[in-house]
Tab-separated table of C-alpha atoms in Angstrom:
chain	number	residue	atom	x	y	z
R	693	UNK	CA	0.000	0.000	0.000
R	694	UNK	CA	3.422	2.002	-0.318
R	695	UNK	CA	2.220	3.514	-3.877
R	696	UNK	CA	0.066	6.404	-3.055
R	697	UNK	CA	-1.558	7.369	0.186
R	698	UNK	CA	-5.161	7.988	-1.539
R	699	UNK	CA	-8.292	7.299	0.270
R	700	UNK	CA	-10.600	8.377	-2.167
R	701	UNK	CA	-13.496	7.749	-2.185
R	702	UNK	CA	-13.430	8.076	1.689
R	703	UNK	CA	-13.816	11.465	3.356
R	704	UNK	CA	-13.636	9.848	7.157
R	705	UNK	CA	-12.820	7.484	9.456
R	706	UNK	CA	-15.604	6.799	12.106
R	707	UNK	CA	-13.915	5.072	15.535
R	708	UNK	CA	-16.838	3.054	16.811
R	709	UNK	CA	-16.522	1.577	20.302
R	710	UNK	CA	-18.340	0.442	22.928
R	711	UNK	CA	-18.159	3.263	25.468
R	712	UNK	CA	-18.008	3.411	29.317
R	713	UNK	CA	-18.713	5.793	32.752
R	714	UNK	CA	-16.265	8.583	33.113
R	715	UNK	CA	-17.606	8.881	37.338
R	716	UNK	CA	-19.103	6.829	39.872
R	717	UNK	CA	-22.608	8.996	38.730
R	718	UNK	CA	-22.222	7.623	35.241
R	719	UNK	CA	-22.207	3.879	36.129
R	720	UNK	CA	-26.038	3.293	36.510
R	721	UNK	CA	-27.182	5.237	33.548
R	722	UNK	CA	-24.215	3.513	31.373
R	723	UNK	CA	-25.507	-0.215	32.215
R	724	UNK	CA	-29.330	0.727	31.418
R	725	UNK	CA	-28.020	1.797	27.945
R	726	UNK	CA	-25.916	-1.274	27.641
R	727	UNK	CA	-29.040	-3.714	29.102
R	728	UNK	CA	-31.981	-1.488	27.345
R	729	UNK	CA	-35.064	-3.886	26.711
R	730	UNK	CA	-33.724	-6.744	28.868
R	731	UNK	CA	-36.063	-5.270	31.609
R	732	UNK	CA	-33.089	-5.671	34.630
R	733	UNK	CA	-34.151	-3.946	37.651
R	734	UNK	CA	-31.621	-0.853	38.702
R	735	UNK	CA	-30.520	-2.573	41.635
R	736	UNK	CA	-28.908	-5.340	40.003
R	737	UNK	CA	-27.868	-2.854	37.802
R	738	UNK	CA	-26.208	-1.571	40.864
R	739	UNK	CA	-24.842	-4.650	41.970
R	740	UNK	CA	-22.909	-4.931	38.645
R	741	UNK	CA	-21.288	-1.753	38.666
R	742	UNK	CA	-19.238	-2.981	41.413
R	743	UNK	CA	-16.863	-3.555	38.848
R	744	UNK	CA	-16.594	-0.439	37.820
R	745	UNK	CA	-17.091	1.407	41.311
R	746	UNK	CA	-13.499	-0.682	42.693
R	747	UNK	CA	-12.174	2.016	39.833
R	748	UNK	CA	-13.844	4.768	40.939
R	749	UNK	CA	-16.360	4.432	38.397
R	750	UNK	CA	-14.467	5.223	35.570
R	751	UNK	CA	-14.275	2.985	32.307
R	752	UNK	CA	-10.943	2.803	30.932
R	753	UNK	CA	-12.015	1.928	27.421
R	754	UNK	CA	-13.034	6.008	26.942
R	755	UNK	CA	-9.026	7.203	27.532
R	756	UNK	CA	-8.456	4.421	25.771
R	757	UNK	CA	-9.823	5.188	22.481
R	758	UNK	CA	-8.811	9.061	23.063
R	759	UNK	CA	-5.292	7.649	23.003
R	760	UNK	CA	-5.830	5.115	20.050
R	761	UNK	CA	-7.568	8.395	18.059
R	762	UNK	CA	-4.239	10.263	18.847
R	763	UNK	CA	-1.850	7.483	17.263
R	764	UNK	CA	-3.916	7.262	14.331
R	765	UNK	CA	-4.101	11.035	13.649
R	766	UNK	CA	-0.147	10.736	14.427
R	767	UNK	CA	0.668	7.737	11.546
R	768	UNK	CA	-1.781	9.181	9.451
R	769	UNK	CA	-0.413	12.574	9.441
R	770	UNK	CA	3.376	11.601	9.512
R	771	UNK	CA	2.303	9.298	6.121
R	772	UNK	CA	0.253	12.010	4.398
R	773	UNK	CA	-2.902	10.282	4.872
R	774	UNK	CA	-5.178	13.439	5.033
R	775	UNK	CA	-8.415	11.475	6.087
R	776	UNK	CA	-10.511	12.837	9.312
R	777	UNK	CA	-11.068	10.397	12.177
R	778	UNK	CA	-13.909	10.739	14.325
R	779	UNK	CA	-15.402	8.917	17.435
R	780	UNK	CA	-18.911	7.678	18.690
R	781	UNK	CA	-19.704	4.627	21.201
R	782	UNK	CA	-22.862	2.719	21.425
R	783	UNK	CA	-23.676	3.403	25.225
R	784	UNK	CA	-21.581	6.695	26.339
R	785	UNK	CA	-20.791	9.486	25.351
R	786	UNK	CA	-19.578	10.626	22.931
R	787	UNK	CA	-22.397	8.791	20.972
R	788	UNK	CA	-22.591	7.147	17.984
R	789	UNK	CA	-25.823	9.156	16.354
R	790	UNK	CA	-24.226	12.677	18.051
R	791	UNK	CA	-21.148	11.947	16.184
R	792	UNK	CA	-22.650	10.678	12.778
R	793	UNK	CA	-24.591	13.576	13.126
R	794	UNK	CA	-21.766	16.010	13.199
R	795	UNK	CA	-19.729	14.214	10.469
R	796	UNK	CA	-22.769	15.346	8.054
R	797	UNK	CA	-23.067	18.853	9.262
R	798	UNK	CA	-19.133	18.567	8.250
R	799	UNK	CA	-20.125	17.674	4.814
R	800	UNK	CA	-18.789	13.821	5.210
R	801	UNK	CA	-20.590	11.499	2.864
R	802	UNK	CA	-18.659	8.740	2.423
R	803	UNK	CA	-17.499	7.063	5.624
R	804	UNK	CA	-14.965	4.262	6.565
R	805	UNK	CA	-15.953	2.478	10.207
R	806	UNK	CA	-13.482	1.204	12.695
R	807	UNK	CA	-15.249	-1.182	15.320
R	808	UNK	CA	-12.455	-2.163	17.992
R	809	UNK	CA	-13.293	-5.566	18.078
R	810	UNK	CA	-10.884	-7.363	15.793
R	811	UNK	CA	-13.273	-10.929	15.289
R	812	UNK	CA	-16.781	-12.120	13.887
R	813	UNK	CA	-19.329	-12.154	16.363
R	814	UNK	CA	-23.101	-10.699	16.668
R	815	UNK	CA	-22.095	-8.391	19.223
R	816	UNK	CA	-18.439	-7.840	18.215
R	817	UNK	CA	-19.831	-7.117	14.444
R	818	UNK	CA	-23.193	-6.914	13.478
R	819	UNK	CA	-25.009	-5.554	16.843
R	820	UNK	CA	-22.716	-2.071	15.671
R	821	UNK	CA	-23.885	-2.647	12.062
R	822	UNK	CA	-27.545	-2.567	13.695
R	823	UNK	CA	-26.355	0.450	15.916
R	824	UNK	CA	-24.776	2.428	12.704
R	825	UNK	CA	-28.566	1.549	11.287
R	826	UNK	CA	-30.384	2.908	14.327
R	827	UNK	CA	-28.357	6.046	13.878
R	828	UNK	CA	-28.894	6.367	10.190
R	829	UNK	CA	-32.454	5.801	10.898
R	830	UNK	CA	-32.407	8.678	13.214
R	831	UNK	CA	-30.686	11.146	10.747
R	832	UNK	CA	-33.571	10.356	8.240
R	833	UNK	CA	-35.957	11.063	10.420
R	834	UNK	CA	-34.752	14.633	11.176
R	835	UNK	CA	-34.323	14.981	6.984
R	836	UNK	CA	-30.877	14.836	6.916
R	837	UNK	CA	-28.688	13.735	3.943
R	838	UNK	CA	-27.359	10.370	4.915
R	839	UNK	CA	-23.760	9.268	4.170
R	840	UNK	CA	-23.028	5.947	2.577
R	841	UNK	CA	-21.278	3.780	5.036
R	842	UNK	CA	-18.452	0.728	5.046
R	843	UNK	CA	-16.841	-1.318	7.890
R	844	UNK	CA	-13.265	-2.339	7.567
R	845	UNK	CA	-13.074	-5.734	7.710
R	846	UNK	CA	-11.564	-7.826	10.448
R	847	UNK	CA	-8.212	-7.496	11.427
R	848	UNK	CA	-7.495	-10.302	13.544
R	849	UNK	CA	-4.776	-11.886	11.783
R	850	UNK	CA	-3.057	-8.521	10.399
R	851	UNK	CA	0.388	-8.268	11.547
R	852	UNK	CA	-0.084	-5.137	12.639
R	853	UNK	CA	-2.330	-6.894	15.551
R	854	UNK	CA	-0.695	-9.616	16.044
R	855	UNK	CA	2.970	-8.107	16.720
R	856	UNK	CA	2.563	-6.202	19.910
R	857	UNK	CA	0.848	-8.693	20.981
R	858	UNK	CA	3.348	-11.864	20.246
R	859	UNK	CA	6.111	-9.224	21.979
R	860	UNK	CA	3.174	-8.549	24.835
R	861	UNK	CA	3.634	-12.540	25.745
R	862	UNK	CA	7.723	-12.984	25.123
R	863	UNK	CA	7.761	-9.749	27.909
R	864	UNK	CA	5.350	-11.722	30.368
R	865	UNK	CA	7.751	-15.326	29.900
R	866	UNK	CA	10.750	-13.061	30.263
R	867	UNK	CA	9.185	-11.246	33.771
R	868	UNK	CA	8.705	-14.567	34.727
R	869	UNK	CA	10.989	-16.223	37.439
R	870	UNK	CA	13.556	-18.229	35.512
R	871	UNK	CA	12.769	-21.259	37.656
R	872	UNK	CA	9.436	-21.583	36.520
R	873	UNK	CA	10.236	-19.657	32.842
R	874	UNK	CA	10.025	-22.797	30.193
R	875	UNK	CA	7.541	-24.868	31.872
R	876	UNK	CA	5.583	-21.829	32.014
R	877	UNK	CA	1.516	-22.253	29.825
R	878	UNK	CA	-0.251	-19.419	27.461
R	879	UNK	CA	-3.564	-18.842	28.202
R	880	UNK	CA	-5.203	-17.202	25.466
R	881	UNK	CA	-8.418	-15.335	26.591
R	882	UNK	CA	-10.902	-13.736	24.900
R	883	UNK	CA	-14.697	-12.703	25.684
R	884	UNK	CA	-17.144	-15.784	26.248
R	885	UNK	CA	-20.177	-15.260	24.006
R	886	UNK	CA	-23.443	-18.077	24.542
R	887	UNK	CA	-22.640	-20.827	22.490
R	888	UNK	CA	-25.474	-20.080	19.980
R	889	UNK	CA	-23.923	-16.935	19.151
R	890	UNK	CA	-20.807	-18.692	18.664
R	891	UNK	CA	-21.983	-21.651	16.521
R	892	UNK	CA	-23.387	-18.904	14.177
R	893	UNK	CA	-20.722	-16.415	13.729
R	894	UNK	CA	-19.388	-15.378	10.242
R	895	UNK	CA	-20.765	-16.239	7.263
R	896	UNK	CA	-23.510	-19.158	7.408
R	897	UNK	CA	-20.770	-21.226	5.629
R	898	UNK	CA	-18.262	-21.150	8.761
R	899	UNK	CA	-21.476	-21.729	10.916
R	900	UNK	CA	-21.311	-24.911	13.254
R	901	UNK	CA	-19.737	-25.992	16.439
R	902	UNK	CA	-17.824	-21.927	17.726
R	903	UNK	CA	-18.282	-20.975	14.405
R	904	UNK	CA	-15.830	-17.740	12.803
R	905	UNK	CA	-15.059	-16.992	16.623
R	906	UNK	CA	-13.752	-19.409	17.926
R	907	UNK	CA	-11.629	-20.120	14.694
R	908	UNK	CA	-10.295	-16.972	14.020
R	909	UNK	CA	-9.268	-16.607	17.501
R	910	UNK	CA	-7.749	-20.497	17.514
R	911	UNK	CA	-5.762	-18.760	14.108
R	912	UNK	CA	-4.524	-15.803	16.742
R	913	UNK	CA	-3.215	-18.564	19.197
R	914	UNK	CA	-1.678	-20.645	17.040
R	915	UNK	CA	0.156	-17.426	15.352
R	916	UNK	CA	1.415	-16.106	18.671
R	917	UNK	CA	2.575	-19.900	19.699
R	918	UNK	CA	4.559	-19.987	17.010
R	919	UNK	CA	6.298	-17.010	17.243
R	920	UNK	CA	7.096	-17.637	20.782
R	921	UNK	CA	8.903	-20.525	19.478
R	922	UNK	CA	10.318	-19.237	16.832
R	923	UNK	CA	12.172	-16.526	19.079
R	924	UNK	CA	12.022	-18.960	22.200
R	925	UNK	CA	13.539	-21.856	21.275
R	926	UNK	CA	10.622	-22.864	23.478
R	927	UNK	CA	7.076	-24.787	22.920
R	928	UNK	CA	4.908	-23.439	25.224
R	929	UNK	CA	1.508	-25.338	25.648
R	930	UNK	CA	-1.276	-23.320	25.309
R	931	UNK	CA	-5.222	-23.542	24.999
R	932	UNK	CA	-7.598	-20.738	24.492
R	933	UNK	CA	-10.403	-19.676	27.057
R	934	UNK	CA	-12.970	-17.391	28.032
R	935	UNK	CA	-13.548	-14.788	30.469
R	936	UNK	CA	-16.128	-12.269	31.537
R	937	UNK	CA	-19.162	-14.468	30.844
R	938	UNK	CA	-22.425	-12.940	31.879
R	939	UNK	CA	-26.474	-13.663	31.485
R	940	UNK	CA	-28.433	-16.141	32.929
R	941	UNK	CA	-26.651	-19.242	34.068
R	942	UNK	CA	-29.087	-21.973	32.295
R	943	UNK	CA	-27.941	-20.391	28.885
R	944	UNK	CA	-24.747	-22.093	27.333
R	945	UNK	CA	-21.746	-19.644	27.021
R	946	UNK	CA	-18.575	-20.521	25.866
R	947	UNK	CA	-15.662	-22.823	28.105
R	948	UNK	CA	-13.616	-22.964	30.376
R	949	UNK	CA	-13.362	-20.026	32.444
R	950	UNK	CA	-10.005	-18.803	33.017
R	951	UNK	CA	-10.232	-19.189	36.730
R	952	UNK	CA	-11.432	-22.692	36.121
R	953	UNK	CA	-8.536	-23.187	33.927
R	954	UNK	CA	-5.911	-21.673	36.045
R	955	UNK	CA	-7.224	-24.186	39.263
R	956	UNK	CA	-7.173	-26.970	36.354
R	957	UNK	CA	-3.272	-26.202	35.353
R	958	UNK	CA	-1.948	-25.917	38.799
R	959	UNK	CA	-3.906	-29.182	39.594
R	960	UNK	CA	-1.776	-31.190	36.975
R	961	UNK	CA	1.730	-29.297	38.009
R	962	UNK	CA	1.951	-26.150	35.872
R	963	UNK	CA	4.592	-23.936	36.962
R	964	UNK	CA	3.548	-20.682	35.573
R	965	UNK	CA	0.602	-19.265	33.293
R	966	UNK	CA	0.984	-16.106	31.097
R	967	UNK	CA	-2.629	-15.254	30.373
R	968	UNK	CA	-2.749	-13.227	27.178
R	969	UNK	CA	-6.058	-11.553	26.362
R	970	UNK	CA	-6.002	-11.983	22.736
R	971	UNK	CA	-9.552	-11.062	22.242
R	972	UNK	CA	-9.478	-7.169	23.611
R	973	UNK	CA	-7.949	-4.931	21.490
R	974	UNK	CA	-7.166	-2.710	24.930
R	975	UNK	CA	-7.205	-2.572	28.595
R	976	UNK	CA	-10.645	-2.265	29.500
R	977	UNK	CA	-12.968	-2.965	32.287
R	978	UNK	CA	-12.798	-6.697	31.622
R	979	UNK	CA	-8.851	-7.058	31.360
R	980	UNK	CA	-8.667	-4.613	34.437
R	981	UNK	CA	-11.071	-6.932	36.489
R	982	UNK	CA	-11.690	-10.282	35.373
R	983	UNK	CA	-7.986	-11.176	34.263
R	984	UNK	CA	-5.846	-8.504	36.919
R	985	UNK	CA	-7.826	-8.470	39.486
R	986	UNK	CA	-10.284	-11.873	39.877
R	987	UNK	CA	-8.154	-14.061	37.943
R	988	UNK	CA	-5.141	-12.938	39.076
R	989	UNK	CA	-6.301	-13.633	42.792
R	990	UNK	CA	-6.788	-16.747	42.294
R	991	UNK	CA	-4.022	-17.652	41.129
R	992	UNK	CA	-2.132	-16.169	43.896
R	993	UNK	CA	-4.480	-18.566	46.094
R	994	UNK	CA	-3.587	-21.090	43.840
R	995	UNK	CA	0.138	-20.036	44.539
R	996	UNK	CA	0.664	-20.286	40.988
R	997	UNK	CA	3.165	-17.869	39.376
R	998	UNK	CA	0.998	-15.337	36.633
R	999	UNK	CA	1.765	-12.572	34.931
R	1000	UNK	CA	-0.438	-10.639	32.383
R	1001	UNK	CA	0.489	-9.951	28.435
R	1002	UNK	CA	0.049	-6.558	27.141
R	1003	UNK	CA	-3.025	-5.565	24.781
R	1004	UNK	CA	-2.557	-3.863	21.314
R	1005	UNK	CA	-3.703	-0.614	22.400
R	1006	UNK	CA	-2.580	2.506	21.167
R	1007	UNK	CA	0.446	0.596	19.496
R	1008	UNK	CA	2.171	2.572	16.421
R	1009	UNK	CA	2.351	-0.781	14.671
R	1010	UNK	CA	-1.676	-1.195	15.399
R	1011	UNK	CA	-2.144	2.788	13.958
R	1012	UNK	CA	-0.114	1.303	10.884
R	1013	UNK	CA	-2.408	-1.415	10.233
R	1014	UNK	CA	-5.538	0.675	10.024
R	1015	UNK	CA	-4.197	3.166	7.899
R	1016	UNK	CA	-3.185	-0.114	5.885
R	1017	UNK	CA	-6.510	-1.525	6.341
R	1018	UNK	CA	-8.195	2.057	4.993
R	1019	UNK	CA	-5.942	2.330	1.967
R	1020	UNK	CA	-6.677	-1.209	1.371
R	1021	UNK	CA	-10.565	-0.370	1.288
R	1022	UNK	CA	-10.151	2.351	-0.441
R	1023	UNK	CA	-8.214	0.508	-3.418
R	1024	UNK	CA	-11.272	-1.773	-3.182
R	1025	UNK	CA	-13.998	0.371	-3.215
R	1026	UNK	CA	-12.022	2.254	-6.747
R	1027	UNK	CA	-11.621	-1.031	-8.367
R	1028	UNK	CA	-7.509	-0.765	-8.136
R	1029	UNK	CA	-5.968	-4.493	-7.510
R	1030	UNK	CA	-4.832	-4.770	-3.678
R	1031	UNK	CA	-3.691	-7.712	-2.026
R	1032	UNK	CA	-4.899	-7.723	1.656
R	1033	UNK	CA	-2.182	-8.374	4.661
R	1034	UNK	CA	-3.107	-11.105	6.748
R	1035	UNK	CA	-1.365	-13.833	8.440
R	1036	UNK	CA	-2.471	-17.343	8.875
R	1037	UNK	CA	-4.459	-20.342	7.812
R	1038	UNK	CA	-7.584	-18.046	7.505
R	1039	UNK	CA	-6.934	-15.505	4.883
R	1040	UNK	CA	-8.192	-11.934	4.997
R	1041	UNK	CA	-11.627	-11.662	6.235
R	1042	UNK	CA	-14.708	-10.107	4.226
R	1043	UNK	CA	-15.421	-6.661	3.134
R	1044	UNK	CA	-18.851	-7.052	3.310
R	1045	UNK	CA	-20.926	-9.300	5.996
R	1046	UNK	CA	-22.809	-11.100	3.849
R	1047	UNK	CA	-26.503	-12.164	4.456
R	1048	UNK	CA	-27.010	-14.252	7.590
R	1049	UNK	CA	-23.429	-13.436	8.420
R	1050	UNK	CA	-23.856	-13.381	12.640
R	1051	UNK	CA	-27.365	-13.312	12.982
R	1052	UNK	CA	-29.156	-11.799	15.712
R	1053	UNK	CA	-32.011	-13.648	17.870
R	1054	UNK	CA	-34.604	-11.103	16.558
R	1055	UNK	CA	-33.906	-9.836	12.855
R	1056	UNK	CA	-33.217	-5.671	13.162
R	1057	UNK	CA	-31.852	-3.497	9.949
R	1058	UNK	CA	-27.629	-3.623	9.532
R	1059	UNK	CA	-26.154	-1.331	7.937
R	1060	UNK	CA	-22.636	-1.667	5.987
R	1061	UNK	CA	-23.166	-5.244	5.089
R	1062	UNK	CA	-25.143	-6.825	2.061
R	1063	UNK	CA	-28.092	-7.006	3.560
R	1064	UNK	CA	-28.094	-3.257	4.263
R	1065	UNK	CA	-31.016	-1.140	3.789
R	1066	UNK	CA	-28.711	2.082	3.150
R	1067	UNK	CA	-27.007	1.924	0.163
């Protein structure tokens, strides 16, 4: 992508996250956004936000994406890329419909979407498609000229990614006590979804048993494995499981639990664990609580020696793989030849979700995908 720095036909980049509380005031009024419809009374909405109360109530995911929004403006404008980033969440501010809003008073009409979550999923993909088509929705209703929009694909295996986090887990073995160093287990982790959501992630070919999830992130271990060894010398075992499960406890989510697995490992004699939380693309509320915190505590019950791998974050090398991933799009969307960077058995993922690609429980509108209804 070294020829030209042209995204034409793009005018923006739209940072779409999840959002969080920025004060202890915010943390009630975030979760009712985040649980809307599910009818959950406020004071188990209460109960909850513990999490986020043992940090004062702030979300870390907000500086987060203020920081990630700085290295992109940095790579981009160090690269020539003149191409204005925005930012809207689904549940805090600043919001998604706000932002989109603003982005057409600015004259944008042809927009380029960033969702930081790097893997197929309903909520990791398509319940932000439905949000981007809630918003649209909202802009039509107040007569406004609406803005064709596109997702960049998924950038799981890009090696932008990947490498800060493959150097993430060679810093954890290193921090390690040298005693316990090459004995010492990866534990990839990564959101637990229910299994139904899994089984039907990705296009409806990839659908069956963890489906495009599970797979892509079973790719991601398997890349990050081999690196280790590569620079190692060393084969570390590793398996990947799943943290921060939620819902009712009848419904089938994805397994084993990372605390589970920790008690499992030092059951059969592991020396050490590295967990590496593969499936966050930064250090938010989950990685603060459920891997540094809960998990983390347990294994220091367990006394079993743990340390915790970096996220991608605000990485320059993660900064360089969007702009990649833009001018990539952007080569696409002008009919110029591109071939896409990605590592692995998998290949480069989609452009566009295609019909029944991670279908929700109750059909809503998506936008940016082929079943779209804004073109």
């Amino acid at each position: 992508m070294s020829d030209a720095l042209d995204a034409t036909p793009y005018d923006a980049l739209l940072l779409l996250s999840f959002g969080g509380p920025e004060g202890p005031d915010d943390v009630v009024p975030f979760l009712e956004n985040v649980t809307r419809g599910r009818g959950i009374p406020k004071e188990r909405l209460k109960e909850v936000g513990q999490h986020y109360f043992l940090f004062g109530g702030v979300s870390p995911i907000n500086d987060q994406n203020r920081a990630l929004l700085d290295a992109l403006r940095k790579d981009f404008a160090e690269h020539g890329l003149d191409l204005p980033i925005y930012w809207g969440n689904r549940n805090w501010a600043p919001y998604l419909t706000d932002t989109l809003r603003e982005m057409v008073a600015d004259g944008r009409r042809r927009i380029l979407v960033l969702a930081t979550s790097a893997y197929a999923s309903y909520s990791g993909c398509r319940q932000y498609r439905e949000n981007l088509a809630d918003s649209l929705a909202a802009l039509a209703a107040e007569g406004l000229e609406l803005p064709k929009i596109d997702k960049l694909r998924h950038y799981f295996n890009h090696p932008g990614f990947l490498d800060p986090m493959i150097d993430g887990v060679l810093a954890s073995l290193a921090d390690l006590p040298e005693d316990v160093r090459a004995g010492a287990h990866i534990a990839f982790t990564t959101h637990s979804i229910p299994t139904a959501s899994a089984d039907t992630s990705g296009p409806v070919e990839t659908h069956g048993e963890g489906g495009a999830y599970v797979e892509e992130h079973l790719d991601v271990a398997q890349l990050i494995a081999d690196a280790v060894r590569e620079r190692t010398g060393i084969d570390h075992p590793w398996r990947l499981v799943y943290q921060s499960r939620s819902g009712a406890p009848h419904i089938p989510w994805l397994e084993p639990d990372i605390c589970d697995h920790l008690e499992a490992l030092h059951g059969a004699g592991v020396p050490a664990v590295v967990m590496a939380p593969i499936g966050f693309v930064s250090d938010h509320m989950e990685v603060l609580y459920d891997l540094d915190t809960e998990a983390t505590a347990k294994a220091g019950e367990l006394g079993l020696p743990v340390r915790r791998s970096a996220t991608v974050g605000d990485d320059p090398r993660f900064a360089a793989a969007i702009r990649d991933l833009v001018l990539e799009r952007a080569a696409v969307e002008s009919g110029r030849e591109v071939t896409p960077c990605a590592l692995g058995a998998l290949g480069a993922s989609h452009n566009l979700c295609p019909v029944g690609c991670c279908p929700a429980r109750a059909s809503r509108p998506a936008a940016a995908g082929a079943d779209s209804p804004y073109a």
